[in-house]
Coordinates of C-alpha atoms (C1' of nucleotides) in Angstrom, one line a residue:
Chain P
M1 CA 3.5 11.4 27.5
I2 CA 3.8 8.7 24.6
L3 CA 3.6 5.6 26.9
I4 CA 6.4 3.7 25.0
N5 CA 8.6 6.7 25.8
L6 CA 7.8 6.5 29.4
V7 CA 8.9 2.7 29.5
H8 CA 12.0 4.1 27.9
N9 CA 12.6 6.5 30.4
L10 CA 12.2 4.2 33.4
I11 CA 14.6 1.6 31.8
S12 CA 17.4 4.5 31.0
E13 CA 16.9 5.9 34.5
A14 CA 17.5 2.0 35.8
I15 CA 20.4 1.7 33.8
V16 CA 22.0 5.3 35.7
Q17 CA 21.5 3.6 38.7
A18 CA 23.0 0.4 37.9
K19 CA 26.1 2.2 36.3
T20 CA 26.2 4.1 39.6
D21 CA 26.0 1.3 41.7
G22 CA 28.9 -0.4 39.5
F23 CA 26.7 -3.4 38.1
I24 CA 27.4 -1.9 34.5
P25 CA 30.6 -0.2 33.4
R26 CA 30.2 3.4 33.7
D27 CA 31.7 4.1 29.9
Y28 CA 29.7 1.4 28.5
N29 CA 27.1 2.6 25.8
V30 CA 23.7 0.8 26.6
T31 CA 21.6 -0.1 23.9
F32 CA 18.2 -1.6 24.1
T33 CA 15.0 -1.5 22.6
V34 CA 11.3 -1.2 24.0
E35 CA 8.5 -3.0 21.7
R36 CA 4.9 -3.8 22.3
P37 CA 5.1 -7.8 22.4
Q38 CA 2.9 -9.8 20.1
N39 CA 2.0 -12.3 22.6
K40 CA -0.2 -10.9 25.1
D41 CA 1.2 -13.4 27.9
H42 CA 4.5 -11.1 27.5
G43 CA 2.6 -7.7 28.7
D44 CA 2.0 -4.7 27.1
F45 CA 5.5 -3.6 26.7
A46 CA 9.2 -5.4 26.9
T47 CA 12.6 -4.6 26.7
N48 CA 15.3 -6.8 25.7
L49 CA 18.0 -5.0 28.1
P50 CA 19.2 -7.9 29.7
L51 CA 20.0 -9.8 26.5
R52 CA 22.0 -6.9 25.4
L53 CA 23.9 -6.6 28.5
A54 CA 24.9 -10.4 28.5
G55 CA 27.7 -10.0 26.1
I56 CA 29.7 -7.8 28.2
L57 CA 28.5 -8.7 31.6
K58 CA 29.2 -12.5 30.6
M59 CA 26.1 -13.6 33.0
N60 CA 22.8 -15.2 32.3
P61 CA 20.4 -12.7 30.7
V62 CA 17.7 -13.8 33.6
A63 CA 20.1 -13.2 36.3
I64 CA 20.7 -9.7 34.7
G65 CA 17.3 -8.9 34.7
E66 CA 16.8 -10.2 38.4
R67 CA 19.8 -7.0 39.2
I68 CA 18.0 -4.4 37.0
L69 CA 14.3 -5.1 37.7
P70 CA 14.6 -3.8 41.4
L71 CA 16.1 -0.5 39.9
V72 CA 13.0 0.5 37.7
T73 CA 10.8 2.9 39.4
G74 CA 7.2 2.2 39.5
S75 CA 4.9 4.6 37.7
P76 CA 1.2 4.9 37.8
Q77 CA 0.9 3.8 34.3
I78 CA 2.6 0.4 35.2
Q79 CA 0.9 -2.1 37.4
K80 CA 3.5 -4.8 37.1
M81 CA 7.1 -5.7 36.0
W82 CA 8.7 -9.3 35.5
I83 CA 11.6 -11.1 34.1
Q84 CA 10.5 -13.9 31.3
P85 CA 13.0 -16.4 29.6
P86 CA 15.0 -16.1 27.4
G87 CA 15.6 -12.5 29.2
F88 CA 13.0 -9.9 28.7
I89 CA 11.7 -7.8 31.5
N90 CA 8.0 -7.3 30.6
F91 CA 5.5 -4.6 31.3
S92 CA 2.0 -4.6 32.1
L93 CA 0.0 -1.8 32.2
S94 CA -2.2 -0.7 35.2
E95 CA -6.3 -1.6 34.5
N96 CA -7.4 1.4 36.3
W97 CA -5.1 3.6 34.2
V98 CA -6.1 2.4 31.1
Q99 CA -9.9 2.7 32.2
S100 CA -9.4 6.4 33.2
Q101 CA -7.6 7.2 29.7
V102 CA -11.1 6.6 28.5
D103 CA -12.1 10.1 30.2
Q104 CA -9.4 11.4 29.0
V105 CA -10.0 10.7 25.2
V106 CA -13.6 12.0 25.3
T107 CA -12.3 15.3 27.2
L108 CA -9.8 15.8 24.3
G109 CA -11.9 15.1 21.6
D110 CA -11.0 16.1 18.1
S111 CA -7.6 16.8 19.4
F112 CA -6.8 13.3 20.6
G113 CA -3.7 12.2 18.9
N114 CA -2.1 15.3 18.8
T115 CA 1.1 15.4 20.2
D116 CA 3.9 18.4 20.4
F117 CA 6.6 16.0 19.2
G118 CA 7.2 18.5 16.2
N119 CA 7.8 21.6 18.4
N120 CA 6.5 23.8 15.5
E121 CA 9.0 23.1 13.3
K122 CA 9.0 24.5 9.8
L123 CA 8.5 21.9 7.4
Q124 CA 7.8 21.5 3.9
V125 CA 6.4 18.5 2.1
E126 CA 5.9 19.0 -1.8
F127 CA 4.6 16.4 -3.8
V128 CA 2.3 15.7 -7.1
S129 CA 4.3 18.4 -8.9
V130 CA 3.3 17.1 -11.9
N131 CA 4.4 18.8 -15.1
P132 CA 1.2 20.5 -16.8
T133 CA 1.5 19.0 -19.9
G134 CA -1.4 16.7 -19.0
P135 CA -3.5 15.3 -16.3
V136 CA -2.8 13.7 -13.2
H137 CA -2.6 10.1 -14.0
V138 CA -2.6 6.6 -11.6
G139 CA 1.1 6.7 -11.0
H140 CA 0.9 10.4 -9.8
T141 CA -2.2 9.7 -7.5
R142 CA -0.1 7.1 -5.4
G143 CA 2.7 10.1 -4.4
A144 CA -0.4 12.8 -4.0
V145 CA -2.0 10.5 -1.5
L146 CA 1.2 9.7 0.1
G147 CA 2.1 13.1 0.3
D148 CA -1.2 14.6 1.6
T149 CA -1.6 11.8 4.3
L150 CA 2.0 12.3 5.3
S151 CA 1.5 16.3 5.8
R152 CA -1.9 15.5 8.0
I153 CA -0.1 13.1 9.9
L154 CA 2.9 15.4 10.5
A155 CA 0.6 18.5 11.3
A156 CA -1.1 16.1 14.1
A157 CA 2.5 15.5 15.6
G158 CA 2.9 19.0 15.9
Y159 CA 5.1 20.3 12.9
D160 CA 4.2 23.6 11.4
V161 CA 3.4 22.1 7.8
T162 CA 3.7 23.5 4.2
K163 CA 2.0 21.7 1.6
E164 CA 3.6 22.5 -1.9
Y165 CA 3.0 22.2 -5.6
Y166 CA 6.1 22.8 -7.9
V167 CA 5.0 23.9 -11.2
N168 CA 7.4 23.1 -13.9
D169 CA 6.3 25.8 -16.2
T170 CA 9.6 26.2 -18.4
G171 CA 11.5 24.2 -20.6
N172 CA 11.3 22.1 -23.6
Q173 CA 8.3 19.9 -22.5
M174 CA 6.5 22.8 -22.1
E175 CA 7.4 24.4 -25.2
T176 CA 6.3 20.9 -27.0
F177 CA 2.8 21.3 -25.5
Y178 CA 2.4 24.8 -26.3
Q179 CA 2.7 23.9 -30.0
S180 CA 0.7 20.6 -29.5
L181 CA -2.1 23.0 -28.3
Y182 CA -1.6 25.1 -31.0
I183 CA -1.8 22.2 -33.9
R184 CA -4.9 21.1 -32.1
Y185 CA -6.5 24.2 -32.0
K186 CA -5.7 24.7 -35.7
Q187 CA -7.4 21.7 -36.8
R188 CA -10.4 22.3 -34.5
F189 CA -10.9 25.2 -37.2
G190 CA -10.4 22.4 -40.5
H191 CA -6.6 23.1 -40.7
N192 CA -4.8 20.4 -42.3
V193 CA -1.5 20.2 -40.1
N194 CA 0.1 17.4 -38.1
M195 CA 1.3 17.1 -34.4
P196 CA 4.7 17.5 -34.2
E197 CA 6.9 14.4 -33.8
N198 CA 6.8 14.3 -30.0
G199 CA 3.8 16.0 -29.4
Y200 CA 1.3 15.3 -26.6
M201 CA -1.6 13.3 -28.3
G202 CA -3.9 12.9 -25.5
D203 CA -7.5 13.9 -25.8
Y204 CA -7.3 16.1 -23.5
M205 CA -5.3 18.2 -25.7
I206 CA -8.4 18.5 -27.8
D207 CA -11.0 19.1 -25.0
I208 CA -8.6 22.3 -24.0
A209 CA -8.3 23.2 -27.5
G210 CA -12.1 23.1 -27.6
E211 CA -12.7 25.1 -24.9
I212 CA -10.7 28.6 -26.1
S213 CA -12.8 30.7 -27.7
E214 CA -11.6 32.4 -31.0
E215 CA -14.0 35.4 -30.5
E216 CA -12.1 36.3 -27.3
H217 CA -8.3 35.4 -27.8
K218 CA -8.2 35.9 -32.0
I219 CA -5.1 33.3 -31.7
L220 CA -5.7 32.4 -35.7
S221 CA -5.0 35.8 -36.7
L222 CA -1.8 36.0 -35.0
E223 CA 1.7 35.2 -36.4
E224 CA 2.6 31.1 -35.4
S225 CA 4.9 31.8 -32.9
E226 CA 3.0 34.8 -31.3
G227 CA -0.1 32.4 -31.6
I228 CA 1.6 29.6 -29.9
R229 CA 2.6 32.0 -27.0
K230 CA -0.6 33.3 -26.6
I231 CA -2.5 29.8 -26.8
G232 CA 0.2 28.3 -24.5
K233 CA -0.2 30.7 -21.5
I234 CA -3.7 30.1 -22.1
G235 CA -3.7 26.1 -22.0
L236 CA -1.3 26.2 -19.0
S237 CA -3.8 27.9 -16.8
M238 CA -6.3 25.6 -17.8
M239 CA -4.2 22.4 -17.5
L240 CA -3.3 23.7 -14.1
N241 CA -7.0 24.3 -13.1
R242 CA -7.9 21.0 -14.1
I243 CA -4.8 19.8 -11.9
E244 CA -6.3 21.5 -9.0
S245 CA -9.8 20.4 -9.4
D246 CA -9.0 16.7 -9.6
L247 CA -6.6 16.9 -6.8
Q248 CA -9.6 18.8 -4.8
R249 CA -11.8 15.7 -5.4
L250 CA -9.5 13.8 -3.8
G251 CA -9.5 15.9 -0.9
I252 CA -6.0 17.6 -1.4
N253 CA -5.6 21.2 -1.5
F254 CA -1.9 22.8 -1.5
D255 CA -0.7 25.8 0.5
V256 CA 1.8 26.8 -2.3
W257 CA 1.5 26.6 -5.9
F258 CA 5.3 27.7 -6.7
R259 CA 5.8 28.5 -10.2
E260 CA 9.3 27.7 -11.6
Y261 CA 9.5 30.7 -14.0
I262 CA 10.0 32.9 -10.6
L263 CA 13.3 31.1 -10.3
H264 CA 14.2 32.3 -13.6
D265 CA 12.9 35.9 -13.7
N266 CA 14.0 37.0 -10.0
G267 CA 17.6 35.6 -11.1
H268 CA 17.7 32.7 -8.8
V269 CA 19.1 30.4 -11.0
T270 CA 22.2 32.9 -11.9
D271 CA 22.7 33.4 -8.2
I272 CA 23.0 29.6 -7.6
L273 CA 25.5 29.6 -10.5
N274 CA 27.6 32.3 -9.0
R275 CA 27.6 30.7 -5.5
L276 CA 28.7 27.5 -7.2
I277 CA 31.5 29.1 -9.3
E278 CA 32.7 30.7 -5.9
S279 CA 32.9 27.1 -4.4
K280 CA 34.9 26.1 -7.4
N281 CA 32.3 23.3 -8.4
I282 CA 31.8 24.7 -11.9
S283 CA 33.5 23.7 -15.2
V284 CA 32.8 24.9 -18.8
E285 CA 33.1 22.2 -21.3
E286 CA 31.6 22.0 -24.9
G287 CA 30.0 25.4 -24.7
A288 CA 28.1 23.8 -21.8
T289 CA 28.4 25.1 -18.2
W290 CA 28.7 21.9 -15.9
L291 CA 28.2 21.1 -12.0
K292 CA 31.4 19.0 -11.4
S293 CA 29.5 16.5 -9.2
S294 CA 32.0 13.6 -10.2
S295 CA 34.4 15.4 -7.8
L296 CA 31.8 15.5 -5.2
G297 CA 31.2 11.8 -5.1
E298 CA 28.6 11.2 -8.0
D299 CA 29.0 8.9 -11.1
K300 CA 29.3 12.1 -13.6
D301 CA 28.9 15.6 -14.0
N302 CA 25.9 17.7 -14.9
V303 CA 24.7 20.1 -17.3
L304 CA 23.6 23.5 -15.5
I305 CA 23.4 25.5 -18.5
R306 CA 23.0 24.2 -21.9
S307 CA 25.5 25.1 -24.8
N308 CA 22.6 27.2 -26.2
G309 CA 22.7 29.2 -23.1
S310 CA 19.3 28.1 -21.3
P311 CA 19.3 26.4 -18.0
T312 CA 18.6 22.9 -17.4
Y313 CA 15.7 21.6 -15.1
F314 CA 18.5 20.4 -12.7
A315 CA 19.6 24.0 -12.4
A316 CA 16.3 25.3 -11.7
D317 CA 15.5 22.8 -9.2
I318 CA 18.8 23.3 -7.4
A319 CA 17.7 27.1 -7.2
Y320 CA 14.3 25.9 -5.8
H321 CA 15.6 23.8 -3.1
Y322 CA 18.2 26.2 -2.2
D323 CA 15.2 29.0 -1.9
K324 CA 13.1 26.5 0.5
F325 CA 16.2 26.4 3.0
A326 CA 18.1 29.4 2.8
N327 CA 15.2 32.1 1.8
R328 CA 12.3 30.2 3.0
Q329 CA 13.8 29.0 6.4
F330 CA 12.3 25.4 6.4
S331 CA 14.2 23.2 8.7
K332 CA 13.4 20.4 7.1
V333 CA 12.0 19.4 3.3
I334 CA 10.3 16.1 2.2
D335 CA 9.9 15.7 -1.5
I336 CA 8.0 12.9 -2.9
W337 CA 8.8 11.8 -6.0
G338 CA 8.1 9.0 -8.7
A339 CA 10.8 6.6 -8.8
D340 CA 11.4 7.0 -12.2
H341 CA 13.4 10.4 -10.7
Q342 CA 15.6 8.0 -8.6
G343 CA 18.7 8.9 -10.5
H344 CA 17.9 12.7 -9.7
V345 CA 18.3 12.0 -5.9
S346 CA 21.8 11.8 -5.2
R347 CA 22.9 14.6 -7.4
M348 CA 20.3 16.9 -6.1
K349 CA 21.5 16.4 -2.3
T350 CA 25.0 16.9 -3.6
A351 CA 24.3 20.1 -5.4
L352 CA 22.6 21.1 -1.9
G353 CA 26.0 20.2 -0.3
A354 CA 28.0 22.0 -2.7
L355 CA 26.0 25.1 -1.5
G356 CA 27.0 24.5 1.8
L357 CA 23.7 23.0 3.1
N358 CA 23.1 19.8 5.0
E359 CA 21.9 17.4 2.7
D360 CA 20.1 15.8 5.6
R361 CA 17.4 18.6 5.8
L362 CA 16.5 17.2 2.2
I363 CA 14.3 14.0 2.7
I364 CA 13.3 12.4 -0.5
I365 CA 10.7 9.4 -0.6
L366 CA 10.1 7.4 -3.9
S367 CA 6.8 6.1 -4.6
Q368 CA 7.3 3.1 -6.8
L369 CA 5.8 3.1 -9.9
V370 CA 2.2 1.7 -10.4
T371 CA 1.3 -0.6 -13.2
L372 CA -2.4 -0.8 -14.3
K373 CA -4.1 -4.0 -15.3
Q374 CA -7.6 -4.5 -16.6
D375 CA -8.8 -7.6 -18.3
D376 CA -5.9 -9.3 -17.4
Q377 CA -3.5 -7.2 -19.4
L378 CA -1.1 -4.5 -18.3
L379 CA -1.5 -1.2 -19.5
K380 CA 1.1 1.2 -20.5
V381 CA 1.1 4.8 -19.1
S382 CA 2.4 7.2 -21.4
K383 CA 1.6 10.9 -21.4
R384 CA 2.5 11.6 -25.0
S385 CA 0.6 8.5 -26.6
G386 CA -2.9 9.4 -24.6
D387 CA -3.0 6.0 -23.5
L388 CA -3.4 6.7 -19.6
I389 CA -5.9 6.4 -16.8
T390 CA -6.4 9.6 -15.1
L391 CA -7.1 10.8 -12.0
P392 CA -10.4 11.8 -12.5
D393 CA -11.4 8.2 -14.2
L394 CA -10.0 6.2 -11.1
L395 CA -12.3 8.4 -9.0
D396 CA -15.1 7.7 -11.3
Y397 CA -14.4 4.0 -11.0
V398 CA -13.7 3.4 -7.2
G399 CA -14.6 6.6 -5.5
A400 CA -11.9 9.0 -3.4
D401 CA -11.9 7.0 -0.2
A402 CA -11.3 4.0 -1.5
C403 CA -8.5 5.2 -4.0
R404 CA -7.2 7.1 -0.8
Y405 CA -7.1 3.9 1.5
F406 CA -5.7 1.5 -1.2
F407 CA -2.8 3.5 -2.4
L408 CA -2.1 4.6 1.4
S409 CA -2.5 0.9 3.0
R410 CA 1.0 -0.1 0.8
S411 CA 4.6 0.9 1.5
P412 CA 5.7 3.4 -1.4
D413 CA 8.9 1.4 -2.2
S414 CA 7.2 -1.7 -3.4
Q415 CA 5.8 -1.4 -6.5
M416 CA 2.0 -2.2 -7.2
E417 CA -0.3 -3.6 -9.6
F418 CA -3.6 -1.6 -9.6
D419 CA -6.0 -4.1 -11.1
L420 CA -9.1 -1.7 -12.3
D421 CA -11.7 -4.6 -12.3
L422 CA -10.9 -5.9 -9.2
A423 CA -10.6 -2.2 -7.4
R424 CA -14.2 -1.8 -8.8
K425 CA -15.7 -5.1 -8.1
E426 CA -14.5 -5.1 -4.8
S427 CA -16.0 -2.0 -3.8
S428 CA -18.7 -3.6 -1.3
E429 CA -15.6 -5.8 0.4
N430 CA -12.9 -3.0 0.4
P431 CA -11.6 -2.7 3.8
V432 CA -12.5 0.8 3.5
Y433 CA -16.0 0.0 4.1
Y434 CA -14.9 -2.3 7.1
I435 CA -13.6 0.9 8.6
Q436 CA -16.2 3.0 7.6
Y437 CA -18.8 0.6 9.0
A438 CA -17.3 0.6 12.0
H439 CA -17.9 4.4 12.5
A440 CA -21.5 4.1 10.9
R441 CA -22.3 1.6 13.6
I442 CA -20.4 3.5 16.5
S443 CA -22.4 6.9 15.4
S444 CA -25.7 4.4 15.6
I445 CA -25.0 3.6 19.0
I446 CA -24.4 7.1 20.0
R447 CA -28.0 8.4 18.5
L448 CA -29.7 5.5 20.2
A449 CA -28.0 6.3 23.6
E450 CA -29.0 10.1 22.9
Q451 CA -32.4 9.2 22.2
S452 CA -32.9 7.3 25.0
R453 CA -31.7 10.2 27.3
I454 CA -28.4 8.4 28.7
D455 CA -26.0 10.8 30.2
I456 CA -22.9 9.3 28.5
E457 CA -20.8 11.9 30.3
D458 CA -21.7 10.5 33.7
G459 CA -20.0 7.0 32.7
D460 CA -18.2 5.2 35.1
V461 CA -15.3 3.8 33.4
E462 CA -13.9 1.7 36.3
L463 CA -16.9 -0.6 35.4
L464 CA -14.8 -1.5 32.0
T465 CA -13.0 -4.6 33.1
N466 CA -14.2 -7.1 30.2
P467 CA -11.0 -7.9 27.9
A468 CA -12.9 -6.9 25.0
E469 CA -13.4 -3.3 26.6
I470 CA -9.6 -3.2 27.9
A471 CA -8.2 -4.5 24.7
L472 CA -10.2 -1.8 22.6
I473 CA -9.3 0.6 25.0
K474 CA -5.6 -0.3 24.8
K475 CA -5.8 -0.2 21.3
I476 CA -7.2 3.5 21.3
L477 CA -4.5 4.8 23.4
T478 CA -1.8 3.3 20.9
L479 CA -2.9 6.3 18.4
P480 CA -0.6 9.0 19.7
E481 CA 2.2 6.6 19.9
L482 CA 1.5 5.8 16.2
I483 CA 1.3 9.3 15.1
E484 CA 4.8 9.7 16.5
S485 CA 6.3 7.2 14.8
I486 CA 5.0 7.9 11.5
A487 CA 6.5 11.5 11.8
I488 CA 9.4 9.9 12.5
N489 CA 9.7 7.1 10.1
L490 CA 7.7 8.8 7.5
E491 CA 5.9 5.5 7.0
P492 CA 2.1 6.5 6.9
H493 CA 1.0 3.0 5.4
H494 CA 0.9 1.9 8.8
L495 CA -2.1 4.3 9.9
A496 CA -4.2 2.2 7.3
H497 CA -3.3 -0.7 9.2
Y498 CA -3.9 0.5 12.6
S499 CA -7.6 1.7 11.6
Q500 CA -8.5 -1.8 10.4
E501 CA -7.3 -3.3 13.7
L502 CA -9.0 -0.3 15.8
A503 CA -12.1 -1.4 13.8
T504 CA -11.7 -5.1 14.7
A505 CA -11.0 -4.3 18.3
F506 CA -14.6 -2.3 18.2
H507 CA -16.7 -4.9 16.3
W508 CA -15.2 -7.6 18.8
F509 CA -16.1 -5.5 22.0
Y510 CA -19.5 -4.8 20.1
R511 CA -20.0 -8.8 19.8
Q512 CA -19.1 -9.2 23.3
C513 CA -20.5 -6.5 25.1
R514 CA -24.1 -5.3 24.8
V515 CA -23.8 -1.1 25.1
I516 CA -27.6 -0.1 25.2
S517 CA -29.6 -2.6 27.8
T518 CA -32.9 -1.3 29.1
D519 CA -32.3 -4.0 31.5
V520 CA -33.0 -2.7 35.4
G521 CA -29.7 -2.6 36.8
D522 CA -27.7 -2.1 33.7
E523 CA -27.8 1.8 33.4
N524 CA -24.3 2.1 35.2
I525 CA -22.6 -0.4 32.9
T526 CA -24.5 1.1 29.9
K527 CA -23.2 4.7 30.5
A528 CA -19.9 3.4 31.0
R529 CA -19.9 1.3 27.7
A530 CA -21.6 4.2 25.7
K531 CA -18.9 6.3 26.8
L532 CA -16.2 3.7 25.5
V533 CA -18.2 3.9 22.2
K534 CA -17.8 7.5 22.2
A535 CA -14.0 7.5 22.7
S536 CA -13.6 4.7 20.0
G537 CA -15.5 7.2 17.7
I538 CA -13.1 9.8 18.5
A539 CA -10.3 7.7 17.6
L540 CA -11.7 6.2 14.5
K541 CA -12.8 9.5 13.1
R542 CA -9.3 10.9 13.8
C543 CA -7.9 8.0 11.8
L544 CA -10.3 8.6 9.0
Q545 CA -9.4 12.5 9.2
L546 CA -6.0 11.9 9.0
M547 CA -6.4 9.7 5.8
G548 CA -8.3 12.0 4.0
M549 CA -11.4 9.8 4.1
T550 CA -15.2 10.8 5.0
A551 CA -16.1 9.4 8.2
P552 CA -20.1 8.3 7.5
E553 CA -22.6 8.2 10.3
T554 CA -24.7 6.1 8.3
M555 CA -24.3 4.3 5.4
Chain U
rG1 C1' 27.6 -3.3 -17.6
rC2 C1' 26.5 0.1 -12.9
rG3 C1' 23.1 2.1 -9.3
rC4 C1' 18.4 2.1 -6.9
rU5 C1' 13.7 -0.8 -5.3
rU6 C1' 11.4 -5.2 -4.4
rG7 C1' 10.6 -10.9 -3.8
rU8 C1' 6.7 -13.5 3.0
rA9 C1' -0.5 -17.8 2.8
rG10 C1' -3.7 -19.4 -3.9
rC11 C1' -4.3 -13.5 -4.5
rU12 C1' -3.3 -8.3 -2.4
rC13 C1' -0.1 -6.9 1.0
rA14 C1' 1.8 -5.9 6.9
rG15 C1' 5.9 -7.2 9.8
rU16 C1' 7.0 -2.0 15.3
rU17 C1' 14.4 -1.3 12.6
rG18 C1' 18.2 -7.6 15.6
rG19 C1' 13.8 -10.5 20.2
rA20 C1' 9.4 -14.8 22.4
rU21 C1' 4.7 -19.7 18.5
rA22 C1' 5.8 -14.7 11.1
rG23 C1' 0.5 -11.7 10.6
rA24 C1' -4.0 -8.9 8.0
rG25 C1' -7.8 -8.6 4.3
rC26 C1' -9.9 -11.1 0.3
rG27 C1' -10.8 -16.2 -1.3
rC28 C1' -11.5 -21.4 0.6
rA29 C1' -14.5 -25.0 4.7
rG30 C1' -17.6 -24.4 8.6
rC31 C1' -20.5 -22.0 12.9
rC32 C1' -23.0 -17.6 15.2
rC33 C1' -28.7 -12.7 14.6
rU34 C1' -36.9 -14.0 18.1
rG35 C1' -32.1 -7.0 22.0
rC36 C1' -27.8 -1.4 20.1
rG37 C1' -26.4 -1.7 12.2
rA38 C1' -24.6 -9.6 9.9
rA39 C1' -21.2 -4.0 5.2
rG40 C1' -20.3 -7.8 11.4
rG41 C1' -18.4 -12.0 15.3
rC42 C1' -15.9 -17.0 16.1
rU43 C1' -13.3 -21.3 14.1
rG44 C1' -10.2 -23.9 10.6
rA45 C1' -7.0 -25.3 6.3
rG46 C1' -3.3 -23.0 4.0
rG47 C1' 4.3 -20.7 4.8
rC48 C1' 11.6 -23.7 2.7
rC49 C1' 9.8 -15.5 4.4
rG50 C1' 13.5 -16.1 -4.0
rU51 C1' 18.0 -18.8 -3.1
rG52 C1' 23.1 -20.5 -1.4
rG53 C1' 26.6 -18.9 2.4
rG54 C1' 28.1 -15.6 6.7
rU55 C1' 27.8 -12.2 11.4
rU56 C1' 25.5 -13.9 17.3
rC57 C1' 22.6 -15.8 22.8
rA58 C1' 18.6 -14.5 18.9
rA59 C1' 17.8 -13.3 11.3
rG60 C1' 11.6 -12.7 7.3
rU61 C1' 14.8 -8.2 9.4
rC62 C1' 21.8 -6.8 9.4
rC63 C1' 26.7 -8.5 5.3
rC64 C1' 28.5 -11.3 0.6
rG65 C1' 27.0 -14.1 -3.7
rC66 C1' 23.1 -16.0 -7.2
rC67 C1' 18.2 -15.9 -9.3
rA68 C1' 13.9 -13.2 -10.9
rA69 C1' 11.0 -8.1 -11.5
rG70 C1' 10.6 -3.1 -12.1
rC71 C1' 12.9 1.6 -12.7
rG72 C1' 17.2 4.9 -13.5
rC73 C1' 22.0 5.4 -16.1
rG74 C1' 20.2 13.1 -22.1
rC75 C1' 22.8 19.4 -23.1
rC76 C1' 14.3 15.9 -21.1
rA77 C1' 11.4 16.8 -17.0

RNA sequence: GCGCUUGUAGCUCAGUUGGAUAGAGCGCAGCCCUGCGAAGGCUGAGGCCGUGGGUUCAAGUCCCGCCAAGCGCGCCA
């Protein structure tokens, strides 16, 4: 069991007892929190229960603590419990138990940190979903890293996770993409034709046009509309291949690439429309079909079917999300969207509600926009103008590991400025190297231990009594708790910070404690410490894996 | 105008959902390798937590106003 939950349970049991004893009114709903104090003098865990009870009991919090404390039963993990003003009950872990966990971590190996918290619940994370009209750029990359890392962590927390990319291969923007590509293609063969008004101007369009063989496809011999259709189909699949391989460079693979056109071809969009008509949430005005979202609490109504008869993106998106829940049976769906889609959030949820689904099952995380800075100038990111920094550009600059760590370590709802010069210049001072260095150092020690024929498995963990050793073990042991809390709060940026703290705890231990010693009489402590190093390596490697980063054994 | 998000050290950012003396990295000033990786460790300086009220035993955290920045408010996606 997760430690913090254990403490929580001990207190809950004490509350039940206190109610039985008549100390706390039976019908009073007691709320309290258990936290890890930042000050070491306050133990490993603390609860504010006495402070919370002070109001209703009209007693001094410390006095309340003195009544509650005897009701808290002991456990092998807890060594000491005490009351401290202004009214906290503090808990400290048993040193023996802490030491014993080193064996436990080594036994668990790569599965250390996993919990069964998610109970194998079927869960979907949909992210990136960049329109295939252009490459993935820096702004998308933030959401990509967030979604992928979150998926990895949720899987570690015991969920059955499906990673999905929604391909918007239909609609006006695609038509523009097809036309733009057709024009570029004709230009390539010397035709004097101009790009459409809002065409996609990026150089990648010229690249793609250049890769399409006229011998094979004979596009120029077709009538214009036919040529556009044909080259569009080819261009779309080339674009998707690029997106897929760019994301793979970042360590991201999807389980499902869901194509929007299927929703139209299979009649899902029409189905949804009928369901909404049945539920009387539809109106027809000015030739268009509207979702009457304003009567469901939204600011305004939204068009589902345009007056020209074609469904909007919104209509398809409703069908898509309905399919996730009703047909594919995900218990929860996490969508990661760019902040520019923020206006879409509440109407999407409202639509699901209108279809009789519990809108809380859809969780939408918005990642704020990324602005780029180079030479102290802000760069504008516009796909159509072609003025953009793409994911492969970024990977060439800073590498996948730094890229992932950089994006992951910031909370998604604060907008960030990506200084390209700094990211590049800092590469040797980036936190990512600090963490990876710790892993390389650990690997180096393990190598030396093996060469010296030290039997790590034989180490006696009870010899690990140095404060640096205990602190390191305790830090390692918070990983399962962290994974569980990320699964609840969906805030993976904490993992980035934890990794750094873990590396710091290790580096400090390394300075304080000689691990491999050839001195006579040091054999036992050497074996014990080598085992701790191994456990540290397991925890650190797990962090790096969850963050999608490499765990180098040398650097 | 309305809505969403943000404002914490010189810079980039955390802050365990209301707790005890507000933290980390970079940068800055020092100190530490004749033994396992110095891409490391240690010490120090640096804060009106945007601002003004409020809520209570307790506010960076919750509520209201104001200021500033970003985004959104299409029969685009």
